[in-house]
Every structure is written in structure tokens, then in C-alpha cells.
Amino acid sequence: MSTSTLKTKNGLQDTGKTVKQSKGAHSPMAMFSKVRLAGFYLAISLMLLSAIGLGFKGLNLGLDFTGGYMTEFTTSQSIDKGQMQNQLGANLSGDFELSSSAANTHWTIRQADGAAHVIDKDWLNTFATQSGYNIAPQDSVYIGSQVGSELIDNGGLALIVAAVAMMIYLTWRFEWRLACGSLMALVHDVLVVLGLFAWLGLPFDLTVLAAVLAIIGYSLNDSIVIGDKLREVMRAKTNMSMSDIVDTAVKSTLTRSLITSGTTLATIGAIWIFGGQPLQGFAIGLFAGVVFGTLSSIAVSATIPQLIGLNPEFYQHRAQELLLNDEP
């Protein structure tokens, strides 16, 4: 057998091995792409479900937005919340919301604006005599509905301004398709958190609004990291499909995203458990925002640019222009 024949056979064998290795190398990437797309469809479904909840149920706005009365008092002994709720309900004619903290010794009563029976110091003294509890009044505050209306307008304006400013920055920093992906991820995070509060009927107050604003910053950070990695891969890889480029960028930042989200969730969980009733809504909003924000940064911010036509040629041409400009 001639040397050329041996070379041909060896070449065929090597080629066969290369093809097999190539198929084996691409199968995990194809599986990851399917998982990413499944996460994208899940995110879209959550957005639709949240929009339905906001449309039909709406947010359970707290006194910070609706206006009303808030009365705080303490008891010398720990009292079961259900027992306190029943005794207050027997003495109050209107609706009220009761919350407790500090081992059920610090109590907060919230009444809507225009309540028929407003709690004051004299009423608490009478209630203490009837119930036998040692009650000490702490504070009584009235929040006007006009203040709540201004808070809603200013909060909505803050969200819009933040979204526009981030869109402009991302378009300048990356490219408009990547900016659209990051903005859609932000819309997803905010909408899903608001939908969660709507479906569960949780009170939406200023602390929850602060959590929503914090979620915007957190989600933007993840989206920028993935967008920067995606740009880097597009500049370096010229022979990969756009789907493989997106998967490579997401996989290279996946560990960092999960570790960051995990440590953040541990901190928020501690606030949720030990912060008491006043911080419960804040902790729930942040916890849900971090979970859904991690999903959106992986499945939405990287997938949307691919769907609207992002391709590596834009960044490769820009890299070539930079090289030409640097030449003497």
C-alpha cells in the first residue's frame, strides 16, 4: 500500500474523529440553548400572568398611597395576634389592618381614610380597661390621600426616568438590540413583582416601592455583565452561529450570576425572617425580584437581541475600524 493511500486513510479517520468530537461538543450547547429558550417562554408567560393580575385585581395599596390613620401601641405581655384581632374587632366598627412585631408586644393598627371610628389615646385607655391588658400608646399618625396620590405619580415618574436613562446608556455603551434586551428584562422584573403582589393581595407601600427601584438596579447590573460578555464573544468568535455565541456568553457568566444571587438571597432571607412585619413587604419584593431578575438576565436580556437580528458583524467591523485607526 502506498504512502499516499495511508495518508488518505489517516486523513479520513482523523476527519471522522473530528466530526464525532464536533457533534459531541455541540450537544451540550444545544441542550443549554433549549433550556435558555424554555426560560424565555416562562418569563413571557409570567409577564402575561402578572399583567392579568394587575388588570383584574390591582395592587393592594397601603396607607402611604391611599391615606388613612396609623396607631401604634405596646403591651407589657405577649398576646396572640388572633386574640388581639378578635378583641379589637369587637370594639371597632370599621375595617382595620393589624400587624405586630417584637414578640407580639408592639402593635400597629391601620385604618383607611374616612374611617368611622378612629382610634385615639382615650379609646386605647378604654380598651385597656375592658381587655385587662397593660397598654401604652406610642404614636398616632394621619396620612392624607393627596400625599399618597403624589407618591404614586412621583414613583411612576421615577420608574420611567430610570428606564429611559438606562436605555440611552445601554445604547451608547453597547448596541440598540442589546439595550432592548436589557430594557425588556427590567420590564419583566418590575411587572412580575407587581403581579405577585397583586395576585397575593400583599400591601404595596413605600418600602415595596423602594424594593422595586432596587430591583431595577440589580437587574441592570446582571444584564450589563452578560451584554459585555456577549460583545466580547462576538468579537472573538467569527465561525459560530448566533445561538452558540449567546449560549457561550451566558454559560461563561452563569456561575457568577448564581453565586451573586445566592448570597443576595441569603441576606434578604435574614431580613425577611428577623426584620419583622414592617420589613416583610420589602423583603418579599426584593426576594422575588432577585429570583426573577436572575431568570430574566439569563433568558430574556440575552435572547431578545438574538430574536431581533443581533449579529457579530457589527462588532467585528467596529473592531477592524479600531485596528485601522490605531495603525500609524
Short mmCIF file of C-alpha atoms in Angstrom, two decimals:
data_model
loop_
_atom_site.label_atom_id
_atom_site.label_comp_id
_atom_site.label_asym_id
_atom_site.label_seq_id
_atom_site.Cartn_x
_atom_site.Cartn_y
_atom_site.Cartn_z
CA MET A 1 0.00 0.00 0.00
CA SER A 2 1.41 3.38 -0.98
CA THR A 3 2.24 6.21 1.36
CA SER A 4 -0.38 8.47 -0.24
CA THR A 5 -3.08 5.85 0.37
CA LEU A 6 -2.11 5.60 4.03
CA LYS A 7 -2.21 9.35 4.32
CA THR A 8 -5.67 9.42 2.75
CA LYS A 9 -6.99 6.77 5.11
CA ASN A 10 -5.47 8.51 8.12
CA GLY A 11 -6.94 11.77 6.93
CA LEU A 12 -10.39 10.19 6.63
CA GLN A 13 -10.06 8.66 10.06
CA ASP A 14 -8.96 11.97 11.57
CA THR A 15 -11.82 13.72 9.82
CA GLY A 16 -14.27 11.19 11.21
CA LYS A 17 -12.93 11.69 14.69
CA THR A 18 -13.19 15.43 14.30
CA VAL A 19 -16.82 15.19 13.19
CA LYS A 20 -17.68 12.95 16.13
CA GLN A 21 -15.94 15.27 18.56
CA SER A 22 -17.67 18.24 16.99
CA LYS A 23 -21.08 16.61 17.40
CA GLY A 24 -20.29 15.66 20.97
CA ALA A 25 -19.11 19.16 21.77
CA HIS A 26 -22.22 20.77 20.34
CA SER A 27 -24.78 18.53 22.02
CA PRO A 28 -24.40 20.14 25.49
CA MET A 29 -24.59 23.58 23.88
CA ALA A 30 -27.78 22.59 22.05
CA MET A 31 -29.29 21.35 25.32
CA PHE A 32 -28.34 24.60 27.06
CA SER A 33 -29.95 26.57 24.23
CA LYS A 34 -33.21 24.65 24.71
CA VAL A 35 -33.14 25.36 28.44
CA ARG A 36 -32.50 29.05 27.79
CA LEU A 37 -35.40 29.26 25.35
CA ALA A 38 -37.64 27.44 27.82
CA GLY A 39 -36.69 30.06 30.42
CA PHE A 40 -37.53 32.79 27.90
CA TYR A 41 -41.02 31.38 27.28
CA LEU A 42 -41.51 31.02 31.05
CA ALA A 43 -40.57 34.67 31.52
CA ILE A 44 -43.05 35.77 28.85
CA SER A 45 -45.77 33.65 30.49
CA LEU A 46 -45.06 35.23 33.87
CA MET A 47 -45.32 38.69 32.32
CA LEU A 48 -48.74 37.88 30.82
CA LEU A 49 -49.96 36.36 34.09
CA SER A 50 -48.75 39.42 36.02
CA ALA A 51 -50.46 41.80 33.59
CA ILE A 52 -53.72 39.88 34.04
CA GLY A 53 -53.39 40.09 37.83
CA LEU A 54 -52.73 43.83 37.74
CA GLY A 55 -55.63 44.37 35.35
CA PHE A 56 -58.27 42.35 37.21
CA LYS A 57 -57.16 42.51 40.86
CA GLY A 58 -54.91 45.55 41.06
CA LEU A 59 -52.47 46.42 43.82
CA ASN A 60 -53.46 46.46 47.46
CA LEU A 61 -52.14 49.96 48.10
CA GLY A 62 -51.09 50.74 51.65
CA LEU A 63 -51.76 53.84 53.69
CA ASP A 64 -48.72 55.54 52.16
CA PHE A 65 -50.69 55.78 48.91
CA THR A 66 -54.38 55.69 49.91
CA GLY A 67 -54.19 57.81 53.06
CA GLY A 68 -55.58 56.90 56.48
CA TYR A 69 -54.77 56.53 60.16
CA MET A 70 -51.93 54.59 61.75
CA THR A 71 -51.88 53.96 65.50
CA GLU A 72 -49.08 52.25 67.40
CA PHE A 73 -49.15 50.90 70.95
CA THR A 74 -47.33 48.36 73.10
CA THR A 75 -48.45 45.74 75.60
CA SER A 76 -46.46 44.59 78.60
CA GLN A 77 -47.13 40.92 77.82
CA SER A 78 -47.03 38.91 74.59
CA ILE A 79 -50.52 38.39 73.16
CA ASP A 80 -51.64 36.10 70.38
CA LYS A 81 -52.34 38.09 67.22
CA GLY A 82 -55.63 36.31 66.53
CA GLN A 83 -56.84 37.04 70.04
CA MET A 84 -55.93 40.72 69.71
CA GLN A 85 -57.61 40.87 66.28
CA ASN A 86 -60.87 39.48 67.66
CA GLN A 87 -60.93 41.79 70.68
CA LEU A 88 -60.21 44.87 68.58
CA GLY A 89 -62.85 43.82 66.05
CA ALA A 90 -65.46 43.60 68.80
CA ASN A 91 -64.75 47.21 69.81
CA LEU A 92 -64.15 48.81 66.40
CA SER A 93 -66.99 49.41 63.95
CA GLY A 94 -64.86 49.92 60.82
CA ASP A 95 -62.31 47.84 58.94
CA PHE A 96 -58.71 47.90 60.08
CA GLU A 97 -55.41 46.13 59.50
CA LEU A 98 -53.42 44.81 62.46
CA SER A 99 -49.71 43.97 62.46
CA SER A 100 -47.33 43.07 65.26
CA SER A 101 -43.61 42.82 65.94
CA ALA A 102 -41.18 42.36 68.83
CA ALA A 103 -42.71 39.07 70.03
CA ASN A 104 -46.28 40.36 69.76
CA THR A 105 -45.77 43.24 72.16
CA HIS A 106 -45.62 46.12 69.64
CA TRP A 107 -48.82 46.63 67.63
CA THR A 108 -49.77 48.76 64.63
CA ILE A 109 -53.36 49.45 63.57
CA ARG A 110 -54.04 50.90 60.12
CA GLN A 111 -57.41 52.36 59.18
CA ALA A 112 -58.49 53.67 55.80
CA ASP A 113 -59.07 57.36 55.21
CA GLY A 114 -62.55 58.37 56.39
CA ALA A 115 -62.85 55.55 58.94
CA ALA A 116 -65.99 55.81 61.04
CA HIS A 117 -64.21 55.02 64.31
CA VAL A 118 -60.72 56.47 64.67
CA ILE A 119 -58.52 55.12 67.45
CA ASP A 120 -57.12 57.71 69.85
CA LYS A 121 -55.48 57.70 73.28
CA ASP A 122 -58.79 57.76 75.16
CA TRP A 123 -60.08 54.82 73.13
CA LEU A 124 -56.93 52.82 73.90
CA ASN A 125 -57.33 53.52 77.62
CA THR A 126 -60.92 52.33 77.49
CA PHE A 127 -59.89 49.23 75.54
CA ALA A 128 -57.13 48.50 78.08
CA THR A 129 -59.65 48.66 80.92
CA GLN A 130 -62.09 46.33 79.15
CA SER A 131 -59.48 43.80 77.99
CA GLY A 132 -57.27 43.86 81.07
CA TYR A 133 -54.12 44.50 79.01
CA ASN A 134 -51.42 46.92 80.11
CA ILE A 135 -51.37 49.18 77.03
CA ALA A 136 -49.03 52.11 76.42
CA PRO A 137 -49.87 54.39 73.42
CA GLN A 138 -46.85 55.11 71.19
CA ASP A 139 -47.85 57.14 68.14
CA SER A 140 -50.83 58.17 66.06
CA VAL A 141 -50.38 59.50 62.53
CA TYR A 142 -52.79 60.64 59.82
CA ILE A 143 -51.65 60.38 56.18
CA GLY A 144 -53.67 62.43 53.71
CA SER A 145 -54.82 60.89 50.43
CA GLN A 146 -53.29 63.79 48.49
CA VAL A 147 -49.84 62.80 49.74
CA GLY A 148 -50.50 59.24 48.58
CA SER A 149 -51.53 60.46 45.14
CA GLU A 150 -48.31 62.47 44.82
CA LEU A 151 -46.28 59.43 45.87
CA ILE A 152 -47.89 57.32 43.12
CA ASP A 153 -47.15 59.98 40.49
CA ASN A 154 -43.57 60.52 41.66
CA GLY A 155 -42.90 56.80 41.96
CA GLY A 156 -44.17 56.14 38.45
CA LEU A 157 -42.16 59.08 37.11
CA ALA A 158 -39.04 57.72 38.81
CA LEU A 159 -39.51 54.34 37.12
CA ILE A 160 -39.99 55.94 33.67
CA VAL A 161 -36.99 58.25 34.03
CA ALA A 162 -34.82 55.36 35.21
CA ALA A 163 -35.90 53.19 32.25
CA VAL A 164 -35.23 55.96 29.68
CA ALA A 165 -31.84 56.84 31.20
CA MET A 166 -30.77 53.19 31.17
CA MET A 167 -31.96 52.73 27.59
CA ILE A 168 -29.84 55.69 26.48
CA TYR A 169 -26.80 54.47 28.40
CA LEU A 170 -27.04 50.89 27.10
CA THR A 171 -27.49 52.08 23.51
CA TRP A 172 -24.34 54.19 23.82
CA ARG A 173 -22.42 51.52 25.76
CA PHE A 174 -23.34 48.52 23.59
CA GLU A 175 -25.82 48.44 20.72
CA TRP A 176 -29.55 49.16 20.48
CA ARG A 177 -30.51 45.47 20.26
CA LEU A 178 -28.64 44.69 23.47
CA ALA A 179 -30.28 47.76 25.03
CA CYS A 180 -33.72 46.43 24.06
CA GLY A 181 -32.92 43.10 25.70
CA SER A 182 -31.80 44.74 28.94
CA LEU A 183 -34.84 47.03 29.00
CA MET A 184 -37.19 44.09 28.41
CA ALA A 185 -35.52 42.28 31.32
CA LEU A 186 -36.17 45.31 33.54
CA VAL A 187 -39.82 45.46 32.46
CA HIS A 188 -40.12 41.73 33.20
CA ASP A 189 -38.68 42.07 36.72
CA VAL A 190 -40.85 45.03 37.72
CA LEU A 191 -44.02 43.62 36.14
CA VAL A 192 -43.64 40.17 37.69
CA VAL A 193 -43.02 41.57 41.18
CA LEU A 194 -46.05 43.86 40.88
CA GLY A 195 -48.10 40.93 39.57
CA LEU A 196 -47.03 38.80 42.53
CA PHE A 197 -48.23 41.47 44.97
CA ALA A 198 -51.48 41.80 43.00
CA TRP A 199 -52.29 38.07 42.96
CA LEU A 200 -51.37 37.55 46.64
CA GLY A 201 -53.08 40.75 47.80
CA LEU A 202 -49.98 41.88 49.73
CA PRO A 203 -49.90 45.52 50.88
CA PHE A 204 -47.97 47.77 48.50
CA ASP A 205 -46.37 50.65 50.40
CA LEU A 206 -43.29 52.84 50.19
CA THR A 207 -40.95 50.07 51.35
CA VAL A 208 -42.13 47.85 48.49
CA LEU A 209 -41.66 50.72 46.03
CA ALA A 210 -38.09 51.09 47.33
CA ALA A 211 -37.60 47.36 46.72
CA VAL A 212 -38.84 47.73 43.13
CA LEU A 213 -36.36 50.55 42.49
CA ALA A 214 -33.57 48.42 43.98
CA ILE A 215 -34.58 45.53 41.70
CA ILE A 216 -34.10 47.77 38.66
CA GLY A 217 -30.50 48.47 39.62
CA TYR A 218 -29.79 44.84 40.45
CA SER A 219 -31.23 43.51 37.20
CA LEU A 220 -29.40 46.15 35.16
CA ASN A 221 -26.08 45.04 36.64
CA ASP A 222 -26.63 41.42 35.58
CA SER A 223 -27.75 42.48 32.11
CA ILE A 224 -24.65 44.66 31.60
CA VAL A 225 -22.34 41.80 32.63
CA ILE A 226 -23.97 39.41 30.16
CA GLY A 227 -24.11 42.05 27.43
CA ASP A 228 -20.41 42.84 27.87
CA LYS A 229 -19.53 39.14 27.68
CA LEU A 230 -21.74 38.70 24.62
CA ARG A 231 -19.95 41.55 22.87
CA GLU A 232 -16.59 40.04 23.76
CA VAL A 233 -17.54 36.63 22.33
CA MET A 234 -18.93 38.19 19.14
CA ARG A 235 -15.65 39.98 18.54
CA ALA A 236 -13.59 36.82 19.09
CA LYS A 237 -15.72 34.07 17.53
CA THR A 238 -16.27 34.50 13.81
CA ASN A 239 -17.26 30.94 12.90
CA MET A 240 -20.06 30.33 15.43
CA SER A 241 -23.79 30.68 14.98
CA MET A 242 -25.55 33.46 16.88
CA SER A 243 -27.29 30.93 19.10
CA ASP A 244 -23.97 29.35 20.10
CA ILE A 245 -22.48 32.78 20.75
CA VAL A 246 -25.33 33.68 23.10
CA ASP A 247 -25.07 30.32 24.88
CA THR A 248 -21.30 30.71 25.29
CA ALA A 249 -21.69 34.19 26.77
CA VAL A 250 -24.44 33.12 29.16
CA LYS A 251 -22.61 29.98 30.30
CA SER A 252 -19.41 31.91 31.00
CA THR A 253 -21.29 34.27 33.36
CA LEU A 254 -23.72 31.72 34.80
CA THR A 255 -21.61 30.77 37.82
CA ARG A 256 -21.03 34.41 38.74
CA SER A 257 -24.75 35.22 38.42
CA LEU A 258 -25.82 32.26 40.58
CA ILE A 259 -23.25 32.99 43.30
CA THR A 260 -24.19 36.68 43.41
CA SER A 261 -27.90 35.88 43.51
CA GLY A 262 -27.42 33.22 46.18
CA THR A 263 -25.52 35.47 48.56
CA THR A 264 -28.01 38.29 47.98
CA LEU A 265 -30.95 35.98 48.66
CA ALA A 266 -29.33 34.82 51.91
CA THR A 267 -29.13 38.42 53.11
CA ILE A 268 -32.70 39.17 52.06
CA GLY A 269 -33.89 35.97 53.73
CA ALA A 270 -32.35 37.13 57.01
CA ILE A 271 -34.21 40.45 56.69
CA TRP A 272 -37.42 38.56 55.92
CA ILE A 273 -37.09 36.29 58.96
CA PHE A 274 -35.72 38.71 61.55
CA GLY A 275 -36.89 42.10 60.25
CA GLY A 276 -40.45 41.70 61.44
CA GLN A 277 -43.71 42.91 59.95
CA PRO A 278 -42.55 46.41 58.91
CA LEU A 279 -39.89 44.97 56.55
CA GLN A 280 -41.81 41.94 55.34
CA GLY A 281 -43.14 43.54 52.16
CA PHE A 282 -39.71 44.98 51.39
CA ALA A 283 -38.07 41.56 51.83
CA ILE A 284 -40.69 39.73 49.76
CA GLY A 285 -40.36 42.23 46.91
CA LEU A 286 -36.56 42.05 46.90
CA PHE A 287 -36.50 38.26 47.20
CA ALA A 288 -38.89 37.82 44.27
CA GLY A 289 -37.04 40.49 42.28
CA VAL A 290 -33.67 38.80 42.67
CA VAL A 291 -35.08 35.37 41.71
CA PHE A 292 -36.96 36.64 38.66
CA GLY A 293 -34.15 39.08 37.84
CA THR A 294 -31.69 36.21 37.59
CA LEU A 295 -34.09 34.41 35.26
CA SER A 296 -34.57 37.49 33.06
CA SER A 297 -30.87 38.33 32.81
CA ILE A 298 -30.13 34.80 31.60
CA ALA A 299 -33.21 34.08 29.47
CA VAL A 300 -34.53 37.50 28.37
CA SER A 301 -31.70 40.03 28.09
CA ALA A 302 -29.58 37.62 26.01
CA THR A 303 -32.41 36.11 23.93
CA ILE A 304 -34.24 39.26 22.83
CA PRO A 305 -31.23 40.66 20.88
CA GLN A 306 -30.88 37.34 19.07
CA LEU A 307 -34.57 37.37 18.09
CA ILE A 308 -34.45 40.93 16.71
CA GLY A 309 -31.43 40.34 14.50
CA LEU A 310 -28.25 40.83 16.50
CA ASN A 311 -25.21 39.51 14.62
CA PRO A 312 -21.45 39.56 15.28
CA GLU A 313 -20.67 41.52 12.09
CA PHE A 314 -21.45 44.84 13.79
CA TYR A 315 -18.80 44.35 16.49
CA GLN A 316 -16.30 42.72 14.13
CA HIS A 317 -16.48 45.71 11.78
CA ARG A 318 -16.09 48.05 14.74
CA ALA A 319 -13.05 46.08 15.96
CA GLN A 320 -11.49 46.30 12.47
CA GLU A 321 -12.11 50.04 12.35
CA LEU A 322 -10.41 50.46 15.71
CA LEU A 323 -7.39 48.47 14.47
CA LEU A 324 -7.15 50.57 11.31
CA ASN A 325 -7.36 53.78 13.29
CA ASP A 326 -4.59 52.62 15.60
CA GLU A 327 -2.20 51.90 12.70
CA PRO A 328 0.43 54.60 12.04
#
